[in-house]
Coordinates of C-alpha atoms and ligand atoms in Angstrom, one line a residue:
M43 CA 33.5 47.1 -118.8
N44 CA 31.2 45.3 -116.4
S45 CA 33.2 42.4 -115.0
I46 CA 30.6 41.8 -112.2
S47 CA 28.0 40.4 -114.7
G48 CA 27.2 36.8 -114.1
K49 CA 29.2 36.6 -110.9
K50 CA 27.8 34.7 -107.8
I51 CA 28.5 37.0 -104.9
I52 CA 27.8 36.6 -101.2
L53 CA 27.1 40.0 -99.6
G54 CA 27.9 39.8 -95.8
V55 CA 26.4 42.5 -93.6
C56 CA 27.5 43.2 -90.0
G57 CA 26.1 45.3 -87.2
S58 CA 27.1 48.8 -88.1
I59 CA 25.2 52.0 -88.6
A60 CA 26.5 51.8 -92.2
A61 CA 24.5 48.6 -92.7
Y62 CA 21.8 50.6 -94.6
K63 CA 24.3 51.1 -97.4
S64 CA 24.4 47.4 -97.9
A65 CA 20.8 47.5 -99.3
F66 CA 22.0 50.0 -102.0
L67 CA 25.0 47.9 -102.6
L68 CA 22.8 44.8 -103.1
R69 CA 20.7 46.7 -105.7
E70 CA 23.8 47.9 -107.6
L71 CA 25.3 44.4 -107.7
Q72 CA 22.0 43.1 -109.0
R73 CA 21.8 45.9 -111.6
A74 CA 25.3 44.8 -112.7
D75 CA 23.8 41.3 -113.3
A76 CA 25.4 39.6 -110.3
E77 CA 23.6 36.8 -108.5
V78 CA 23.6 37.8 -104.8
R79 CA 22.9 36.0 -101.6
V80 CA 22.9 38.0 -98.4
V81 CA 24.3 36.8 -95.1
M82 CA 23.9 38.8 -91.9
T83 CA 25.4 38.6 -88.4
P84 CA 22.7 38.6 -85.7
S85 CA 23.8 42.1 -84.6
A86 CA 23.3 43.4 -88.2
A87 CA 19.5 42.8 -87.7
N88 CA 19.6 45.5 -85.0
F89 CA 20.3 48.0 -87.8
I90 CA 18.4 46.7 -90.8
A91 CA 15.7 44.0 -91.1
P92 CA 16.5 40.7 -92.8
L93 CA 13.2 41.2 -94.7
T94 CA 14.7 44.2 -96.5
F95 CA 17.4 42.0 -98.0
S96 CA 15.2 39.0 -98.7
A97 CA 12.7 41.2 -100.5
L98 CA 15.4 42.9 -102.6
S99 CA 17.4 39.8 -103.3
R100 CA 14.2 37.7 -103.8
S101 CA 16.0 35.0 -101.8
Q102 CA 16.3 33.9 -98.2
V103 CA 18.7 35.7 -96.0
Y104 CA 21.1 33.6 -94.1
M105 CA 21.7 34.6 -90.4
D106 CA 20.9 31.8 -88.0
M107 CA 23.3 28.9 -87.7
F108 CA 20.5 26.7 -86.3
P109 CA 17.2 28.1 -87.6
E110 CA 14.2 26.8 -85.7
K111 CA 12.1 25.8 -88.8
S112 CA 15.0 24.5 -90.7
T113 CA 14.5 21.1 -92.5
S114 CA 18.0 21.1 -94.1
M115 CA 21.0 19.2 -92.9
G116 CA 22.5 22.5 -91.6
T117 CA 25.3 22.7 -94.2
W118 CA 24.2 25.9 -95.9
H119 CA 27.4 27.6 -94.9
I120 CA 29.4 24.9 -96.7
D121 CA 27.1 25.0 -99.7
L122 CA 27.3 28.8 -100.0
G123 CA 31.1 28.7 -99.5
L124 CA 31.4 26.5 -102.6
W125 CA 28.8 28.3 -104.6
A126 CA 30.3 31.8 -104.6
D127 CA 32.7 33.5 -107.0
A128 CA 33.5 36.1 -104.3
M129 CA 32.3 37.3 -100.9
I130 CA 32.2 40.9 -99.9
I131 CA 31.4 41.9 -96.3
A132 CA 30.3 45.5 -96.3
P133 CA 30.3 46.8 -93.7
V134 CA 32.5 44.6 -91.6
T135 CA 32.9 45.5 -87.9
A136 CA 36.0 45.4 -85.6
S137 CA 34.4 42.4 -83.8
T138 CA 33.9 40.4 -87.0
I139 CA 37.4 41.4 -88.3
A140 CA 38.8 40.0 -85.0
K141 CA 36.9 36.8 -85.3
L142 CA 37.9 36.3 -89.0
A143 CA 41.6 37.0 -88.1
H144 CA 41.4 34.2 -85.5
G145 CA 39.2 31.7 -87.3
I146 CA 36.3 32.0 -84.8
A147 CA 33.1 30.5 -86.2
D148 CA 30.4 31.6 -83.8
N149 CA 27.7 32.6 -86.2
F150 CA 26.6 31.9 -89.8
L151 CA 28.7 34.6 -91.4
T152 CA 31.9 33.7 -89.6
S153 CA 31.4 30.0 -90.2
L154 CA 30.8 30.6 -93.8
V155 CA 34.1 32.6 -94.2
L156 CA 36.0 29.5 -92.9
A157 CA 34.2 27.4 -95.5
L158 CA 34.7 29.9 -98.3
R159 CA 36.7 28.8 -101.3
A160 CA 36.3 32.1 -103.1
P161 CA 38.2 35.3 -102.5
L162 CA 37.0 37.6 -99.7
V163 CA 36.7 41.4 -99.8
I164 CA 36.0 43.3 -96.6
A165 CA 35.0 46.9 -96.2
P166 CA 35.5 48.0 -92.6
A167 CA 33.3 50.6 -91.0
M168 CA 33.7 51.7 -87.4
D169 CA 34.6 54.6 -85.2
V170 CA 38.1 56.1 -85.9
D171 CA 39.5 55.0 -82.5
M172 CA 38.4 51.4 -83.0
F173 CA 39.8 51.4 -86.5
V174 CA 43.3 52.7 -85.5
H175 CA 43.4 50.6 -82.4
P176 CA 46.5 48.3 -82.6
A177 CA 44.3 45.2 -82.1
T178 CA 42.1 46.1 -85.2
A179 CA 45.2 47.2 -87.2
S180 CA 47.0 43.9 -86.5
N181 CA 43.9 41.8 -87.2
I182 CA 43.4 43.6 -90.6
A183 CA 47.2 43.1 -91.4
K184 CA 46.8 39.4 -90.6
L185 CA 43.8 39.1 -92.9
M186 CA 45.7 40.9 -95.7
E187 CA 48.7 38.6 -95.3
R188 CA 46.2 35.8 -95.8
G189 CA 45.0 37.4 -99.1
V190 CA 41.9 39.1 -97.9
H191 CA 41.2 42.2 -99.9
V192 CA 40.5 45.3 -97.8
I193 CA 38.6 48.3 -99.1
Q194 CA 39.9 51.0 -96.9
P195 CA 37.4 53.1 -95.0
E196 CA 37.2 56.8 -95.9
E197 CA 37.8 59.8 -93.7
G198 CA 34.9 61.9 -92.7
E199 CA 32.2 62.5 -90.1
L200 CA 31.4 59.4 -88.2
A201 CA 28.1 58.3 -86.5
S202 CA 29.8 59.0 -83.1
G203 CA 30.1 62.7 -84.0
L204 CA 33.8 62.3 -84.3
S205 CA 35.7 62.8 -87.5
G206 CA 38.3 60.5 -88.9
K207 CA 39.0 57.3 -90.8
G208 CA 36.2 54.8 -90.5
R209 CA 33.4 55.6 -92.9
L210 CA 32.2 52.9 -95.2
P211 CA 33.0 54.2 -98.8
E212 CA 30.0 55.1 -100.9
V213 CA 28.3 52.3 -102.9
D214 CA 29.8 53.7 -106.2
T215 CA 33.4 53.3 -104.8
I216 CA 32.7 49.8 -103.6
M217 CA 31.2 48.9 -107.0
K218 CA 34.3 50.3 -108.8
Y219 CA 36.5 48.3 -106.5
M220 CA 34.5 45.1 -107.2
N221 CA 34.7 45.7 -110.9
D222 CA 38.5 46.2 -110.8
F223 CA 38.7 43.3 -108.6
F224 CA 37.1 40.9 -111.0
L225 CA 38.9 42.5 -114.0
G226 CA 42.4 42.0 -112.5
Y227 CA 41.7 39.2 -110.2
H228 CA 43.9 36.2 -110.5
R229 CA 45.8 34.7 -107.6
D230 CA 48.8 34.0 -109.8
L231 CA 51.1 36.3 -107.9
A232 CA 50.1 35.0 -104.5
G233 CA 53.3 34.5 -102.4
K234 CA 55.3 36.8 -104.6
K235 CA 56.9 40.0 -103.3
V236 CA 56.8 42.8 -105.8
L237 CA 58.8 46.0 -105.4
V238 CA 57.7 48.9 -107.6
T239 CA 59.1 52.4 -108.1
A240 CA 57.0 55.2 -109.5
G241 CA 56.9 58.9 -110.3
P242 CA 59.6 61.4 -110.9
T243 CA 62.4 62.4 -108.6
Q244 CA 63.0 66.0 -107.6
E245 CA 66.6 67.3 -107.4
P246 CA 66.9 70.5 -105.5
I247 CA 69.0 73.3 -106.8
D248 CA 68.5 75.6 -103.9
A249 CA 66.3 75.8 -100.8
V250 CA 63.1 76.4 -102.9
R251 CA 63.7 75.1 -106.4
F252 CA 64.2 71.7 -108.0
I253 CA 64.7 70.0 -111.3
S254 CA 62.2 67.2 -112.1
N255 CA 60.3 65.7 -115.0
R256 CA 56.7 65.2 -116.1
S257 CA 56.2 61.7 -114.7
S258 CA 52.7 61.5 -113.1
G259 CA 53.4 58.1 -111.4
K260 CA 50.2 56.6 -112.9
M261 CA 51.9 53.8 -114.6
G262 CA 53.8 52.7 -111.5
F263 CA 50.7 53.0 -109.3
A264 CA 48.8 50.8 -111.8
V265 CA 51.7 48.2 -111.7
A266 CA 51.4 48.2 -107.9
A267 CA 47.6 47.9 -107.9
A268 CA 47.7 45.1 -110.5
A269 CA 50.3 43.1 -108.5
A270 CA 48.3 43.5 -105.3
N271 CA 45.0 42.5 -107.0
R272 CA 46.8 39.3 -108.3
G273 CA 47.8 38.4 -104.7
A274 CA 51.3 39.8 -104.5
E275 CA 52.7 41.5 -101.5
V276 CA 53.6 44.9 -102.8
R277 CA 55.9 47.7 -101.7
L278 CA 55.8 50.9 -103.7
I279 CA 58.6 53.5 -103.5
T280 CA 57.4 56.7 -105.1
G281 CA 58.7 60.1 -105.9
P282 CA 56.3 63.1 -105.4
V283 CA 53.0 62.5 -107.1
G284 CA 49.4 63.3 -106.3
L285 CA 48.0 59.8 -106.3
E286 CA 46.2 57.7 -103.8
T287 CA 47.9 54.6 -102.6
P288 CA 46.3 51.5 -104.2
Q289 CA 44.6 49.0 -102.0
N290 CA 46.9 46.6 -100.1
V291 CA 50.0 48.3 -101.2
S292 CA 52.6 49.6 -98.7
R293 CA 54.0 52.9 -99.8
E294 CA 57.2 54.9 -99.1
N295 CA 57.6 58.4 -100.3
V296 CA 61.0 59.7 -101.5
G297 CA 62.2 63.0 -103.1
T298 CA 65.6 62.7 -104.8
A299 CA 67.2 59.9 -106.8
E300 CA 69.6 59.3 -104.0
E301 CA 66.7 58.8 -101.6
M302 CA 65.1 56.4 -104.0
F303 CA 68.3 54.5 -104.3
T304 CA 68.6 54.3 -100.5
A305 CA 65.0 53.0 -100.2
L306 CA 65.7 50.4 -102.9
E307 CA 68.9 49.3 -101.2
R308 CA 66.9 48.7 -98.1
N309 CA 64.1 46.7 -99.9
V310 CA 65.7 44.9 -102.8
D311 CA 66.7 41.8 -100.9
W312 CA 63.1 41.4 -99.8
C313 CA 61.6 41.2 -103.3
D314 CA 61.1 38.5 -105.9
V315 CA 60.3 41.0 -108.7
L316 CA 61.5 44.7 -109.1
V317 CA 59.5 46.8 -111.5
M318 CA 61.3 50.2 -112.0
T319 CA 58.8 52.5 -113.6
A320 CA 60.2 55.6 -111.9
A321 CA 61.6 58.4 -114.1
V322 CA 64.8 58.9 -112.1
S323 CA 66.6 62.1 -112.7
D324 CA 70.0 61.3 -114.3
Y325 CA 71.6 64.4 -112.8
R326 CA 71.5 66.5 -109.6
A327 CA 72.9 69.9 -108.7
E328 CA 76.5 69.8 -107.7
N329 CA 76.0 72.4 -104.9
I330 CA 72.7 73.0 -103.2
P331 CA 72.8 76.2 -101.1
D332 CA 70.4 76.0 -98.2
R333 CA 69.0 79.4 -99.1
K334 CA 67.2 80.8 -102.1
I335 CA 69.6 81.8 -105.0
K336 CA 69.0 85.4 -105.8
K337 CA 68.3 86.6 -109.4
D338 CA 71.3 89.0 -109.4
E339 CA 73.8 86.3 -108.3
F340 CA 74.1 85.5 -112.0
A341 CA 75.7 88.0 -114.3
G342 CA 74.6 89.1 -117.8
G343 CA 71.1 87.6 -117.7
K344 CA 72.4 84.1 -118.1
A345 CA 72.3 81.4 -115.3
S346 CA 73.8 78.0 -115.1
V347 CA 73.7 75.2 -112.6
S348 CA 76.4 72.7 -112.5
L349 CA 75.1 69.1 -112.5
V350 CA 76.6 65.9 -111.5
E351 CA 75.5 62.4 -112.5
N352 CA 73.2 60.4 -110.2
T353 CA 73.7 56.7 -109.5
D354 CA 72.1 54.5 -112.1
I355 CA 70.0 52.6 -109.7
L356 CA 69.3 49.5 -111.8
K357 CA 73.0 49.1 -112.6
A358 CA 74.0 49.6 -109.0
L359 CA 71.5 47.0 -107.9
A360 CA 72.5 44.4 -110.5
P361 CA 75.1 42.6 -108.3
R362 CA 72.3 42.0 -105.8
K363 CA 69.9 40.5 -108.4
G364 CA 70.4 36.8 -107.7
N365 CA 67.2 35.0 -108.8
R366 CA 65.1 38.1 -108.7
L367 CA 63.4 39.4 -111.8
F368 CA 64.3 43.0 -112.7
V369 CA 62.0 44.9 -115.1
G370 CA 62.9 48.3 -116.4
F371 CA 60.9 51.0 -118.2
A372 CA 62.3 53.1 -121.0
L373 CA 60.9 56.2 -122.5
E374 CA 62.3 56.8 -126.0
T375 CA 61.5 59.3 -128.7
D376 CA 64.0 58.1 -131.3
N377 CA 65.4 54.7 -132.2
V378 CA 62.9 53.4 -129.7
I379 CA 63.6 49.6 -129.9
D380 CA 67.4 49.8 -130.4
N381 CA 67.8 52.2 -127.4
A382 CA 65.5 50.0 -125.3
K383 CA 67.5 46.9 -126.2
R384 CA 70.7 48.7 -125.2
K385 CA 69.3 49.5 -121.8
L386 CA 68.0 45.9 -121.4
K387 CA 71.5 44.6 -121.7
S388 CA 73.5 47.4 -119.9
K389 CA 71.1 47.2 -116.9
S390 CA 71.0 43.4 -116.7
L391 CA 67.2 43.3 -117.1
D392 CA 64.8 40.4 -117.6
A393 CA 62.5 42.6 -119.5
I394 CA 62.1 46.2 -120.5
V395 CA 58.8 48.0 -121.2
V396 CA 59.3 50.8 -123.7
N397 CA 57.0 53.5 -124.8
N398 CA 57.2 56.6 -127.0
P399 CA 55.6 59.7 -125.6
R400 CA 55.2 61.0 -129.1
V401 CA 52.4 58.4 -129.7
E402 CA 49.1 59.9 -128.8
G403 CA 47.7 58.4 -125.6
A404 CA 51.1 57.1 -124.4
G405 CA 53.5 58.5 -121.9
F406 CA 53.3 61.1 -119.1
G407 CA 50.0 61.9 -117.4
T408 CA 47.7 60.0 -119.7
E409 CA 45.3 57.3 -118.5
T410 CA 46.4 55.0 -121.3
N411 CA 49.7 53.7 -122.6
K412 CA 51.0 51.9 -125.7
V413 CA 54.0 49.9 -125.0
T414 CA 56.3 47.2 -126.3
I415 CA 57.7 44.6 -123.9
I416 CA 61.1 43.3 -124.9
S417 CA 62.2 40.1 -123.2
G418 CA 65.7 39.8 -121.8
R419 CA 65.9 36.2 -122.7
D420 CA 65.8 36.4 -126.4
E421 CA 65.0 40.1 -127.1
S422 CA 61.6 39.1 -128.5
Q423 CA 59.1 41.9 -128.8
T424 CA 55.5 42.0 -127.7
D425 CA 53.7 45.0 -129.1
L426 CA 50.6 45.8 -127.0
P427 CA 47.7 47.8 -128.3
M428 CA 46.6 51.1 -126.6
L429 CA 45.4 50.0 -123.2
S430 CA 44.5 51.5 -119.9
K431 CA 47.6 51.7 -117.6
Y432 CA 46.0 49.1 -115.4
E433 CA 45.6 46.7 -118.3
V434 CA 49.2 47.4 -119.4
A435 CA 50.3 46.5 -115.9
D436 CA 48.4 43.3 -116.0
R437 CA 50.0 42.3 -119.3
I438 CA 53.4 43.1 -117.9
F439 CA 52.8 40.6 -115.1
D440 CA 51.5 38.0 -117.6
H441 CA 54.9 38.4 -119.3
I442 CA 56.8 38.3 -116.0
L443 CA 55.1 35.0 -115.1
T444 CA 56.4 33.5 -118.4
L445 CA 59.9 34.4 -117.3
H446 CA 59.7 32.7 -113.9
Ligands
CTP199 N1 66.9 54.2 -114.0 C1 67.7 53.9 -112.9 N2 68.5 54.9 -112.4 C2 68.7 56.1 -113.0 C3 68.0 56.3 -114.2 C4 67.1 55.4 -114.7 O1 67.5 52.9 -112.3 N3 69.6 56.9 -112.5 C5 66.0 53.2 -114.5 C6 64.6 53.7 -114.8 O2 63.7 53.6 -113.6 C7 64.1 52.8 -115.9 C8 65.4 52.5 -116.7 O3 66.4 52.8 -115.8 O4 63.5 51.6 -115.4 C9 65.6 53.3 -117.9 O5 65.5 54.7 -117.6 P1 65.7 55.8 -118.7 O6 65.6 57.2 -118.0 O7 64.8 55.5 -119.9 O8 67.2 55.5 -119.1 P2 68.6 56.1 -118.8 O9 69.5 55.0 -118.4 O10 68.4 57.3 -117.8 O11 69.0 56.6 -120.2 P3 68.6 57.9 -121.0 O12 68.1 59.0 -120.0 O13 69.8 58.3 -121.7 O14 67.5 57.5 -122.0

């Protein structure tokens, strides 16, 4: 779905070797039917001519705060700030990031950002040492706390010849981000702190083996991404999965159910909303030798491992719930709704999201899910159609907001 169509977008360009990619980005945004105005910093003009952008956008390029031939009142930065649905600065340099973090308005672009009413997305591009410098890191953190969306730079070869994090992502990646951004973009979770768990846990049975389950973590990562896109501050505690951390989400990796429990105990007081999508192992091995168990340790071709029950994390956290909203997930193959309702009550939840992995397109590893949300207030059911996991996550937050 093209969510960029019809949007009024300001494309900001700073002085980076990656500025040439902005011309391609402009073309792609226009191809997606966005109306684009280009704003450059004076140093960007050292890398790419304003004429390139004015020819491509068939519009004037804004760069000078006080253009010599101007006949206007000099309030374009205010006018543009009101006009836009969103602004994206790609590439943004360490210097402009620092100015934005401190509210410095010393050129057209930085002044415009102060006057901007629409959301701001920035895509940093710089040398790896500049990117990881504590000054840049703290400036970016400051902007994120203020709700600025950051498209993380990619790892790779840099203009300096060094290799590391700092490359502007390819135009396709930025376009996908902008599409997701407009799809899931509401600021209705701004100021909320959302804690999400995802993935399976792994319970070792010896030094090299473990018991686990098929959870891919996709649902939990979608929940974290949707919350972040809607303006929440998001912490994600995840079991072992092969997924990239969503934008603007802080992630902690855990292995076992006990580690997940410990991480949640540390974070639960911080949150307003807890969404437990993790497929926590109910049992762990009673004894875990710190060596590999040999095949012939078991007699008669039969092996057994003695298991003991893990803590039920949601139940254990219930006394610390206070005004927080707790949302659980349930995977049920039989008596789906009845079982989910039982869990809703026994785990003191405000809502439970249930799915049946026997339904095609639902459950482990798929990109889609088909769920029912049961409200803790009155046990009312909301049956959602088959949706992408991101859209399911969005609908869960729509529901959570009705509970608040
Ligand atoms: N959960 C938990 N701690 C556990 C097991 C599960 O907090 N030790 C959470 C899950 O993250 C999920 C909800 O409880 O949000 C329901 O998990 P599920 O595995 O469906 O339920 P169980 O209570 O384990 O019951 P059963 O396995 O018998 O279906």
